Every structure is written in structure tokens, then in C-alpha cells.
């Protein structure tokens, strides 16, 4: 998932608010939506933090450095890669590999260009991984990408141009790359074709080769009437039918008068269910603390495609209500924040074990699991997460990079 990004203008400040809120509620925390990272549920003395009927994140690997894993991907159970970064002031990324018997630290591939941040892993079908730079400085727009075929790393022959954000691939001959907010590129197996998006885009979702969705925000049209001289951004959706992108009517989301300062609405995430149903998630928010009097609550946007129209999703129960899907297995949806919504409508917290004391985590420490990525191992029902356990304790707090594996009730691990 990608966040909306802002610039220095007041008009874009509302978009920055959306990005900040969705970062805080991002891809896997122990906290509630909007909570600060340090205040996630810790359960300092319980182990593990789940009930007997809950799925559980089980440690696959705990790295021996203070930092985090920013991404994880796999081609098989015995071919798992994780990208991380140490908390040592060095921007250089750490690359680790599991070969079925042990985890080892690997050198970054020679084919990979400079990256200001830890590079991103992408699964290109079930036989190839791409590793691509992430950067805003000298690495901006670097086109030196690396690919792993299960045996060796080599250069990606024809990577897309631009500073790619979201990348979605159904296979090696059907890849979409979001080059910037208004440009998407498509690879058909022989060449990249650039397409222009109708509105500023945050995320892409592919149903089929001729059925692709983009979500974001627009600053013209219904509901964008100016407030304080600035347009009130509105949620936007776009559809690719195999020939061109077209704007799709999307419900307006707008606060009632008096409208708070620098208000704006937008969509940040698109998700396709295994059934083919398309869902979109976003927020109607504002610059908190800038106005006087009682402020309204942020409004979470939850849409699903029904026929030829967007309709509101039925609210999920409990702690799943405001969460966003990061994956779908045979029994339900894996949600950000370590929640799970089963197909029968049951909402449960995904449990986790505590770190062993050998890591330096005290028995009375507060621990929170934060996942940056959740991925399925291709061709299996195995789900992996990559991130870190935040350890708050007196004396020596630290972050332990972890790769976790989803263990379901009744399974043997």
C-alpha cells in the first residue's frame, strides 16, 4: 500500500494528513488506529498474546541486530528473502536469505543501483523476485534493478522508468508500475507502455489483464468546492479496460459545516478479493488543532464495487472495523494491525510470542509487533510477515528485526 504524498502547499497539507494517519495505522501494529507506535498493546507478561482460537504469528527468524526488516518475499519455503536496516546511522540496507536450513546475511546484488532507503522486493509471478532501489536523492529514478530466479541475482533487463511506487504483477508478462501520481506503466512481456491517469493515484489493484483499478484523489468536480480558498480533495477511482483509463464515479466524502481547517478526502488502498470483488479504503481528514471548538472525528472510507457502482462496505465487527486487508487466505482476511477477519464474520487479534530473554528483552518489558510486509509463499498456504518487535524497557530499549509465520488454530506450525 502506498500513502498519499503532500507538497509544501496548504492544498496538499490535507493529503499529508491522510498519509500520516494511514502510516500510523499501517501494515501491522499492535496498536489501535491513530495510536502512536510506542503505545501499541504490549502485554508485558503474557506469552503468547492470543486466545486458543486465534491465529498466531510465530517467529521464523530473529535477527541479531537492532533495527527492522522493511520487506520480505519468497519463491518457496526454502527460498525466503528479507530486506532490513540497522539502527546504526548507516543508510545501507541489510539483505538476508533463508535456504531451508539457515538464515545468512548476503551482499546486495551488484546489479542493484544506489538506494537511499532499503530496496523493495516484488514477486513477479511464482518464479522471479525483483529488488528495486528506493530513493528521493541521488537514487531518485534509478533504473538499475536486480532479479532473483531461485539460483542467482542478475540485472532486470528492462525496468520501468521513473521513481516507481506501487508495483503489481500477475506474472512476468503482465506488470503494472505506478511511476508517479499521474503515470502508470504496463509491461506486456516485450515492452513498457506509459499511460496517463485521470487523477492523482496512490495505489493500483489488478483483477485481470483488462481489469485494473487505481485509487487516489481529485481536486476538481463534485464535492471539491473550495474551503478557505482551497479545493476540498475528494476520493477518486479509475479503471483500465485494456485500452484506456477512465474516471469512475466515486462517492463524495465531505464534513458538514463548519468544515475544519485544510480538510481533504482520498483513497489510499485498493484490494481485490479472491472472488474478484474490488474494495477501496481511504480517509476524510483535516489538519487537527488548527481550528477552534470541538473538532469532528476523522471519517474512514470503506467502499466495495457492486455491479457498476461503488457502495459502502458493511462494517466489520470489533477491532476489525477500521482495518485494511493485507492478504486473504482460505479462511478470511489478514488485516493490518495484526487482526484477522474470518469468512463467518468473526474478528480476532492475531497473537504473537514474546521475544526470548536471550535477545536482551526483559521479562517485564513491553513488546509490540510491527509488520512492514505480509506475503504468501507462492503455491502454498504459508503466510510470512517481516518487521520488528519494539521492546520498551528501562536501560536498553531496542528493536528486534523478525520474520514471522502465520500459525492457524489446530495447525502444527
Short mmCIF file of C-alpha atoms in Angstrom, two decimals:
data_model
loop_
_atom_site.label_atom_id
_atom_site.label_comp_id
_atom_site.label_asym_id
_atom_site.label_seq_id
_atom_site.Cartn_x
_atom_site.Cartn_y
_atom_site.Cartn_z
CA UNK A 1 0.00 0.00 0.00
CA UNK A 2 1.06 3.44 -0.77
CA UNK A 3 0.29 6.68 1.03
CA UNK A 4 -0.83 9.95 -0.49
CA UNK A 5 2.02 12.40 -0.51
CA UNK A 6 1.96 16.13 0.11
CA UNK A 7 3.95 19.16 -1.01
CA UNK A 8 4.56 22.47 0.65
CA UNK A 9 1.23 23.99 -0.31
CA UNK A 10 -1.72 24.21 2.03
CA UNK A 11 -3.81 22.43 -0.57
CA UNK A 12 -1.59 19.38 -0.20
CA UNK A 13 -1.44 19.57 3.59
CA UNK A 14 -4.68 17.61 3.86
CA UNK A 15 -3.15 14.87 1.73
CA UNK A 16 -0.20 14.79 4.11
CA UNK A 17 -2.65 14.38 6.97
CA UNK A 18 -4.11 11.34 5.18
CA UNK A 19 -0.63 9.89 4.73
CA UNK A 20 0.26 10.46 8.37
CA UNK A 21 -2.87 8.79 9.67
CA UNK A 22 -2.52 5.78 7.39
CA UNK A 23 1.15 5.43 8.28
CA UNK A 24 0.14 5.33 11.93
CA UNK A 25 -2.43 2.66 11.20
CA UNK A 26 -0.25 0.86 8.71
CA UNK A 27 0.60 -2.64 7.75
CA UNK A 28 0.84 -4.28 11.09
CA UNK A 29 0.85 -2.81 14.55
CA UNK A 30 -0.32 -3.93 17.92
CA UNK A 31 -1.96 -0.55 18.50
CA UNK A 32 -5.36 0.86 17.66
CA UNK A 33 -5.94 3.13 14.64
CA UNK A 34 -4.37 6.51 15.21
CA UNK A 35 -2.27 5.41 18.19
CA UNK A 36 1.37 6.34 18.43
CA UNK A 37 3.70 3.45 17.66
CA UNK A 38 5.09 3.43 21.17
CA UNK A 39 1.65 2.95 22.67
CA UNK A 40 0.70 -0.27 20.94
CA UNK A 41 -0.58 -3.08 23.10
CA UNK A 42 2.39 -4.63 24.82
CA UNK A 43 1.10 -7.40 27.09
CA UNK A 44 4.37 -7.31 29.01
CA UNK A 45 3.95 -10.58 30.88
CA UNK A 46 1.59 -12.70 28.77
CA UNK A 47 3.03 -15.20 26.31
CA UNK A 48 1.72 -15.57 23.69
CA UNK A 49 -0.81 -12.72 23.31
CA UNK A 50 -3.72 -14.64 21.78
CA UNK A 51 -6.58 -16.95 22.60
CA UNK A 52 -6.74 -20.63 21.74
CA UNK A 53 -8.99 -19.83 18.77
CA UNK A 54 -6.77 -17.07 17.37
CA UNK A 55 -4.15 -17.35 14.65
CA UNK A 56 -0.63 -16.70 15.86
CA UNK A 57 2.47 -15.04 14.42
CA UNK A 58 5.28 -17.48 15.16
CA UNK A 59 8.92 -16.41 14.92
CA UNK A 60 10.72 -17.80 11.88
CA UNK A 61 13.81 -15.68 12.38
CA UNK A 62 15.02 -13.11 14.90
CA UNK A 63 17.98 -11.13 13.56
CA UNK A 64 20.95 -10.35 15.77
CA UNK A 65 20.99 -6.59 15.22
CA UNK A 66 18.98 -3.59 16.43
CA UNK A 67 16.75 -2.48 13.57
CA UNK A 68 13.93 -3.76 11.41
CA UNK A 69 13.02 -5.77 8.35
CA UNK A 70 11.31 -3.47 5.87
CA UNK A 71 10.26 -6.14 3.36
CA UNK A 72 10.03 -9.90 2.92
CA UNK A 73 9.28 -12.12 -0.10
CA UNK A 74 9.72 -15.73 -1.12
CA UNK A 75 9.74 -18.10 -4.08
CA UNK A 76 9.44 -21.20 -1.87
CA UNK A 77 9.59 -22.37 1.73
CA UNK A 78 13.32 -22.80 1.32
CA UNK A 79 13.91 -19.57 -0.61
CA UNK A 80 12.95 -16.56 1.51
CA UNK A 81 14.48 -13.08 1.33
CA UNK A 82 14.23 -10.21 3.82
CA UNK A 83 15.45 -6.63 3.50
CA UNK A 84 16.32 -4.72 6.64
CA UNK A 85 18.10 -1.77 8.12
CA UNK A 86 20.16 -1.44 11.28
CA UNK A 87 19.69 1.37 13.78
CA UNK A 88 23.34 2.42 13.47
CA UNK A 89 23.05 5.64 11.49
CA UNK A 90 24.07 3.88 8.26
CA UNK A 91 21.59 4.05 5.38
CA UNK A 92 22.96 0.84 3.87
CA UNK A 93 20.42 -1.96 3.74
CA UNK A 94 20.81 -5.47 5.10
CA UNK A 95 19.81 -8.42 2.91
CA UNK A 96 19.15 -11.84 4.46
CA UNK A 97 18.31 -15.18 2.88
CA UNK A 98 16.83 -18.45 4.13
CA UNK A 99 17.75 -21.57 2.12
CA UNK A 100 15.73 -24.13 4.05
CA UNK A 101 18.33 -24.75 6.71
CA UNK A 102 19.64 -21.42 7.96
CA UNK A 103 19.46 -17.65 7.60
CA UNK A 104 22.54 -15.89 6.23
CA UNK A 105 23.42 -12.27 5.59
CA UNK A 106 24.03 -11.64 1.88
CA UNK A 107 25.68 -8.84 -0.06
CA UNK A 108 23.38 -6.62 -2.05
CA UNK A 109 23.44 -7.70 -5.71
CA UNK A 110 25.98 -5.93 -7.93
CA UNK A 111 23.15 -5.30 -10.39
CA UNK A 112 21.25 -3.15 -7.88
CA UNK A 113 21.61 0.60 -8.22
CA UNK A 114 22.05 3.05 -5.39
CA UNK A 115 19.19 3.21 -2.91
CA UNK A 116 18.65 5.96 -0.34
CA UNK A 117 16.38 3.63 1.61
CA UNK A 118 16.16 -0.16 1.93
CA UNK A 119 15.28 -1.58 -1.50
CA UNK A 120 11.86 -3.07 -2.21
CA UNK A 121 11.12 -6.72 -3.01
CA UNK A 122 8.46 -7.61 -5.59
CA UNK A 123 7.18 -11.06 -6.57
CA UNK A 124 6.97 -11.29 -10.37
CA UNK A 125 4.86 -14.40 -10.77
CA UNK A 126 5.98 -17.51 -8.91
CA UNK A 127 9.50 -17.85 -10.32
CA UNK A 128 11.13 -14.43 -10.03
CA UNK A 129 11.77 -11.74 -7.42
CA UNK A 130 12.71 -8.17 -8.24
CA UNK A 131 14.78 -6.00 -5.93
CA UNK A 132 14.47 -2.31 -6.72
CA UNK A 133 16.04 0.85 -5.26
CA UNK A 134 14.06 3.36 -3.23
CA UNK A 135 15.21 6.94 -3.17
CA UNK A 136 14.49 10.64 -3.22
CA UNK A 137 18.05 11.98 -3.54
CA UNK A 138 20.73 10.78 -5.94
CA UNK A 139 18.93 7.45 -6.18
CA UNK A 140 15.73 9.06 -7.47
CA UNK A 141 14.54 7.24 -10.57
CA UNK A 142 17.42 4.73 -10.58
CA UNK A 143 16.76 2.05 -13.21
CA UNK A 144 19.37 -0.47 -12.05
CA UNK A 145 17.13 -3.21 -10.69
CA UNK A 146 18.09 -6.77 -9.74
CA UNK A 147 16.19 -10.04 -10.18
CA UNK A 148 16.43 -13.42 -8.43
CA UNK A 149 15.50 -16.59 -10.31
CA UNK A 150 15.96 -19.00 -7.43
CA UNK A 151 19.66 -19.51 -8.19
CA UNK A 152 21.40 -16.23 -8.97
CA UNK A 153 20.91 -12.47 -8.98
CA UNK A 154 21.13 -10.63 -12.30
CA UNK A 155 20.05 -7.30 -13.76
CA UNK A 156 16.42 -6.73 -14.71
CA UNK A 157 16.79 -6.22 -18.49
CA UNK A 158 14.11 -3.57 -18.92
CA UNK A 159 12.92 -1.96 -15.66
CA UNK A 160 10.32 0.81 -15.83
CA UNK A 161 11.42 4.43 -15.74
CA UNK A 162 10.63 6.96 -13.04
CA UNK A 163 10.59 6.69 -9.26
CA UNK A 164 8.24 3.70 -9.07
CA UNK A 165 5.89 3.44 -6.13
CA UNK A 166 3.32 0.66 -6.24
CA UNK A 167 4.11 -2.31 -8.48
CA UNK A 168 1.57 -5.06 -9.21
CA UNK A 169 2.38 -8.21 -11.20
CA UNK A 170 0.16 -11.15 -12.13
CA UNK A 171 3.08 -12.71 -13.99
CA UNK A 172 6.23 -11.90 -15.98
CA UNK A 173 4.21 -10.59 -18.93
CA UNK A 174 1.62 -8.55 -17.03
CA UNK A 175 3.16 -5.94 -14.73
CA UNK A 176 1.84 -2.52 -13.71
CA UNK A 177 4.11 0.13 -12.18
CA UNK A 178 2.96 3.44 -10.71
CA UNK A 179 5.70 5.76 -11.99
CA UNK A 180 4.26 8.87 -10.33
CA UNK A 181 0.87 10.11 -9.16
CA UNK A 182 -0.42 10.57 -12.71
CA UNK A 183 1.51 7.96 -14.69
CA UNK A 184 1.25 4.15 -14.80
CA UNK A 185 3.40 1.90 -16.98
CA UNK A 186 2.49 -1.58 -18.21
CA UNK A 187 4.83 -4.42 -19.23
CA UNK A 188 3.37 -6.96 -21.65
CA UNK A 189 6.42 -9.20 -21.84
CA UNK A 190 8.19 -7.24 -24.54
CA UNK A 191 7.90 -3.52 -23.75
CA UNK A 192 6.70 -0.92 -21.27
CA UNK A 193 3.79 1.28 -22.29
CA UNK A 194 3.21 4.55 -20.43
CA UNK A 195 -0.39 5.56 -19.66
CA UNK A 196 -1.80 8.76 -18.20
CA UNK A 197 -4.05 8.51 -15.14
CA UNK A 198 -7.07 10.84 -14.83
CA UNK A 199 -6.36 11.76 -11.20
CA UNK A 200 -3.60 11.61 -8.61
CA UNK A 201 -3.15 7.96 -7.72
CA UNK A 202 -1.97 6.25 -4.54
CA UNK A 203 -2.48 2.56 -5.28
CA UNK A 204 -3.19 0.03 -8.02
CA UNK A 205 -5.03 -3.31 -7.95
CA UNK A 206 -5.17 -5.87 -10.78
CA UNK A 207 -8.19 -8.12 -11.26
CA UNK A 208 -7.24 -9.31 -14.74
CA UNK A 209 -5.21 -8.11 -17.71
CA UNK A 210 -8.09 -5.93 -18.91
CA UNK A 211 -9.49 -5.11 -15.47
CA UNK A 212 -7.22 -2.86 -13.41
CA UNK A 213 -8.16 -0.30 -10.76
CA UNK A 214 -6.43 2.82 -9.47
CA UNK A 215 -7.44 4.83 -6.41
CA UNK A 216 -6.45 8.25 -5.16
CA UNK A 217 -7.90 11.73 -5.01
CA UNK A 218 -9.19 14.53 -7.22
CA UNK A 219 -9.32 18.31 -6.75
CA UNK A 220 -11.99 19.10 -9.37
CA UNK A 221 -15.62 18.08 -9.77
CA UNK A 222 -18.45 17.42 -7.31
CA UNK A 223 -17.62 17.93 -3.64
CA UNK A 224 -14.37 19.84 -4.22
CA UNK A 225 -15.91 23.28 -3.67
CA UNK A 226 -13.25 25.46 -2.08
CA UNK A 227 -12.91 25.93 1.68
CA UNK A 228 -10.72 28.84 2.72
CA UNK A 229 -9.67 29.32 -0.88
CA UNK A 230 -8.51 25.72 -1.31
CA UNK A 231 -10.23 22.82 -3.07
CA UNK A 232 -11.63 20.06 -0.85
CA UNK A 233 -9.98 16.96 -2.33
CA UNK A 234 -12.31 14.02 -2.90
CA UNK A 235 -11.88 10.24 -3.29
CA UNK A 236 -11.18 9.16 -6.86
CA UNK A 237 -11.22 5.80 -8.63
CA UNK A 238 -10.12 4.94 -12.14
CA UNK A 239 -10.47 1.82 -14.30
CA UNK A 240 -8.37 0.31 -17.09
CA UNK A 241 -10.38 -1.77 -19.57
CA UNK A 242 -7.45 -2.94 -21.68
CA UNK A 243 -7.47 0.15 -23.85
CA UNK A 244 -7.53 3.27 -21.68
CA UNK A 245 -8.03 4.65 -18.18
CA UNK A 246 -11.34 6.30 -17.38
CA UNK A 247 -12.53 8.12 -14.30
CA UNK A 248 -15.25 6.30 -12.35
CA UNK A 249 -17.98 7.96 -10.30
CA UNK A 250 -16.97 7.70 -6.64
CA UNK A 251 -18.96 8.73 -3.55
CA UNK A 252 -18.17 12.17 -2.15
CA UNK A 253 -16.89 12.38 1.42
CA UNK A 254 -17.18 15.82 2.99
CA UNK A 255 -17.58 17.17 6.52
CA UNK A 256 -20.69 19.17 7.34
CA UNK A 257 -20.40 22.87 8.12
CA UNK A 258 -18.44 24.23 9.82
CA UNK A 259 -15.80 22.43 7.80
CA UNK A 260 -12.50 22.04 9.72
CA UNK A 261 -9.22 23.53 8.55
CA UNK A 262 -7.48 22.09 5.48
CA UNK A 263 -9.96 19.26 5.07
CA UNK A 264 -9.48 16.67 2.36
CA UNK A 265 -10.55 13.15 1.46
CA UNK A 266 -8.85 10.47 -0.58
CA UNK A 267 -8.35 6.76 -1.13
CA UNK A 268 -5.01 5.16 -0.28
CA UNK A 269 -5.55 1.43 -0.84
CA UNK A 270 -7.18 -0.83 -3.40
CA UNK A 271 -7.64 -4.54 -2.69
CA UNK A 272 -9.03 -7.40 -4.79
CA UNK A 273 -10.65 -10.37 -3.09
CA UNK A 274 -10.12 -13.87 -4.47
CA UNK A 275 -13.71 -13.67 -5.71
CA UNK A 276 -12.79 -10.69 -7.89
CA UNK A 277 -14.61 -8.13 -5.74
CA UNK A 278 -12.74 -4.83 -5.62
CA UNK A 279 -12.52 -2.79 -2.43
CA UNK A 280 -11.16 0.68 -1.73
CA UNK A 281 -10.04 2.27 1.53
CA UNK A 282 -9.31 5.85 2.50
CA UNK A 283 -9.92 8.73 4.86
CA UNK A 284 -11.69 12.07 5.16
CA UNK A 285 -9.49 14.11 7.48
CA UNK A 286 -8.14 17.59 8.22
CA UNK A 287 -5.33 19.46 9.94
CA UNK A 288 -6.10 18.74 13.58
CA UNK A 289 -5.56 21.52 16.09
CA UNK A 290 -5.83 24.36 13.58
CA UNK A 291 -9.45 25.24 14.34
CA UNK A 292 -11.39 26.37 17.37
CA UNK A 293 -14.02 24.50 19.32
CA UNK A 294 -14.90 20.83 19.09
CA UNK A 295 -13.34 19.04 16.14
CA UNK A 296 -15.13 16.25 14.26
CA UNK A 297 -13.72 12.73 14.14
CA UNK A 298 -11.88 11.56 11.07
CA UNK A 299 -14.14 9.60 8.74
CA UNK A 300 -12.85 6.28 7.43
CA UNK A 301 -13.89 5.45 3.87
CA UNK A 302 -14.69 1.81 3.08
CA UNK A 303 -16.07 1.05 -0.40
CA UNK A 304 -16.69 -2.06 -2.47
CA UNK A 305 -17.61 -2.44 -6.11
CA UNK A 306 -21.12 -3.82 -6.64
CA UNK A 307 -22.07 -4.11 -10.28
CA UNK A 308 -21.46 -0.72 -11.86
CA UNK A 309 -21.36 1.33 -8.65
CA UNK A 310 -19.35 1.85 -5.51
CA UNK A 311 -21.24 1.14 -2.30
CA UNK A 312 -20.27 1.29 1.35
CA UNK A 313 -18.94 -1.90 2.87
CA UNK A 314 -20.84 -3.48 5.73
CA UNK A 315 -18.93 -2.55 8.91
CA UNK A 316 -16.65 -5.28 10.23
CA UNK A 317 -17.04 -6.15 13.91
CA UNK A 318 -14.82 -5.12 16.80
CA UNK A 319 -11.22 -4.21 16.19
CA UNK A 320 -11.51 -5.15 12.51
CA UNK A 321 -13.83 -2.26 11.68
CA UNK A 322 -11.19 0.27 10.70
CA UNK A 323 -8.55 -2.13 9.46
CA UNK A 324 -7.34 -2.67 5.88
CA UNK A 325 -6.70 -6.07 4.25
CA UNK A 326 -3.09 -7.05 3.59
CA UNK A 327 -3.86 -10.61 2.44
CA UNK A 328 -6.53 -13.28 2.06
CA UNK A 329 -6.24 -16.96 2.93
CA UNK A 330 -8.73 -19.82 2.72
CA UNK A 331 -10.48 -18.74 5.92
CA UNK A 332 -10.67 -14.97 5.75
CA UNK A 333 -8.75 -11.70 5.59
CA UNK A 334 -5.47 -10.78 7.20
CA UNK A 335 -5.77 -7.14 8.26
CA UNK A 336 -3.22 -4.51 9.17
CA UNK A 337 -2.60 -4.07 12.87
CA UNK A 338 -2.36 -7.87 13.32
CA UNK A 339 -6.09 -8.55 13.07
CA UNK A 340 -7.92 -11.36 11.28
CA UNK A 341 -11.49 -11.31 9.93
CA UNK A 342 -12.82 -14.80 9.21
CA UNK A 343 -15.30 -15.51 6.43
CA UNK A 344 -18.01 -16.10 9.05
CA UNK A 345 -17.56 -12.53 10.33
CA UNK A 346 -15.51 -13.31 13.43
CA UNK A 347 -12.88 -10.70 14.28
CA UNK A 348 -9.85 -11.84 16.30
CA UNK A 349 -6.47 -10.42 17.18
CA UNK A 350 -3.55 -12.32 15.70
CA UNK A 351 -1.43 -13.40 18.64
CA UNK A 352 2.33 -13.39 18.94
CA UNK A 353 5.01 -14.86 21.13
CA UNK A 354 7.32 -12.74 23.26
CA UNK A 355 10.97 -12.50 22.40
CA UNK A 356 13.22 -14.92 24.28
CA UNK A 357 15.24 -13.32 27.06
CA UNK A 358 18.39 -14.26 25.16
CA UNK A 359 17.69 -11.32 22.83
CA UNK A 360 18.05 -8.88 25.72
CA UNK A 361 14.30 -8.40 26.16
CA UNK A 362 13.47 -8.36 29.86
CA UNK A 363 10.66 -10.44 31.30
CA UNK A 364 8.77 -7.28 32.28
CA UNK A 365 9.42 -5.36 29.04
CA UNK A 366 6.63 -4.00 26.88
CA UNK A 367 6.76 -5.57 23.42
CA UNK A 368 4.87 -4.65 20.24
CA UNK A 369 4.98 -6.35 16.86
CA UNK A 370 5.10 -4.06 13.81
CA UNK A 371 4.95 -5.65 10.36
CA UNK A 372 6.09 -3.77 7.27
CA UNK A 373 5.12 -6.53 4.82
CA UNK A 374 2.87 -9.61 4.75
CA UNK A 375 3.34 -12.09 1.88
CA UNK A 376 2.15 -15.55 0.89
CA UNK A 377 4.74 -18.10 -0.19
CA UNK A 378 3.73 -18.87 -3.81
CA UNK A 379 1.89 -22.13 -4.32
CA UNK A 380 1.32 -22.69 -0.60
CA UNK A 381 -0.96 -21.57 2.22
CA UNK A 382 2.04 -20.23 4.17
CA UNK A 383 1.97 -16.55 5.12
CA UNK A 384 5.06 -14.64 6.22
CA UNK A 385 5.45 -11.22 7.80
CA UNK A 386 8.52 -9.03 8.03
CA UNK A 387 9.03 -6.22 10.52
CA UNK A 388 10.28 -5.80 14.06
CA UNK A 389 9.38 -6.23 17.71
CA UNK A 390 9.67 -2.95 19.56
CA UNK A 391 11.00 -3.54 23.07
CA UNK A 392 10.38 -0.78 25.60
CA UNK A 393 12.20 -1.32 28.86
CA UNK A 394 14.36 0.55 31.30
CA UNK A 395 18.03 0.61 30.49
CA UNK A 396 18.27 -0.73 26.96
CA UNK A 397 15.20 -0.48 24.72
CA UNK A 398 15.69 -1.84 21.19
CA UNK A 399 14.01 -3.12 18.04
CA UNK A 400 14.42 -6.77 17.08
CA UNK A 401 14.05 -7.48 13.33
CA UNK A 402 11.81 -10.50 12.84
CA UNK A 403 10.33 -12.70 10.15
CA UNK A 404 7.13 -14.36 11.37
CA UNK A 405 4.94 -17.13 10.04
CA UNK A 406 1.18 -17.36 10.48
CA UNK A 407 0.12 -20.37 12.54
CA UNK A 408 -3.58 -21.14 12.46
CA UNK A 409 -5.65 -22.82 15.19
CA UNK A 410 -5.23 -26.57 15.01
CA UNK A 411 -2.11 -26.42 12.84
CA UNK A 412 1.22 -27.85 13.90
CA UNK A 413 3.22 -24.81 12.71
#
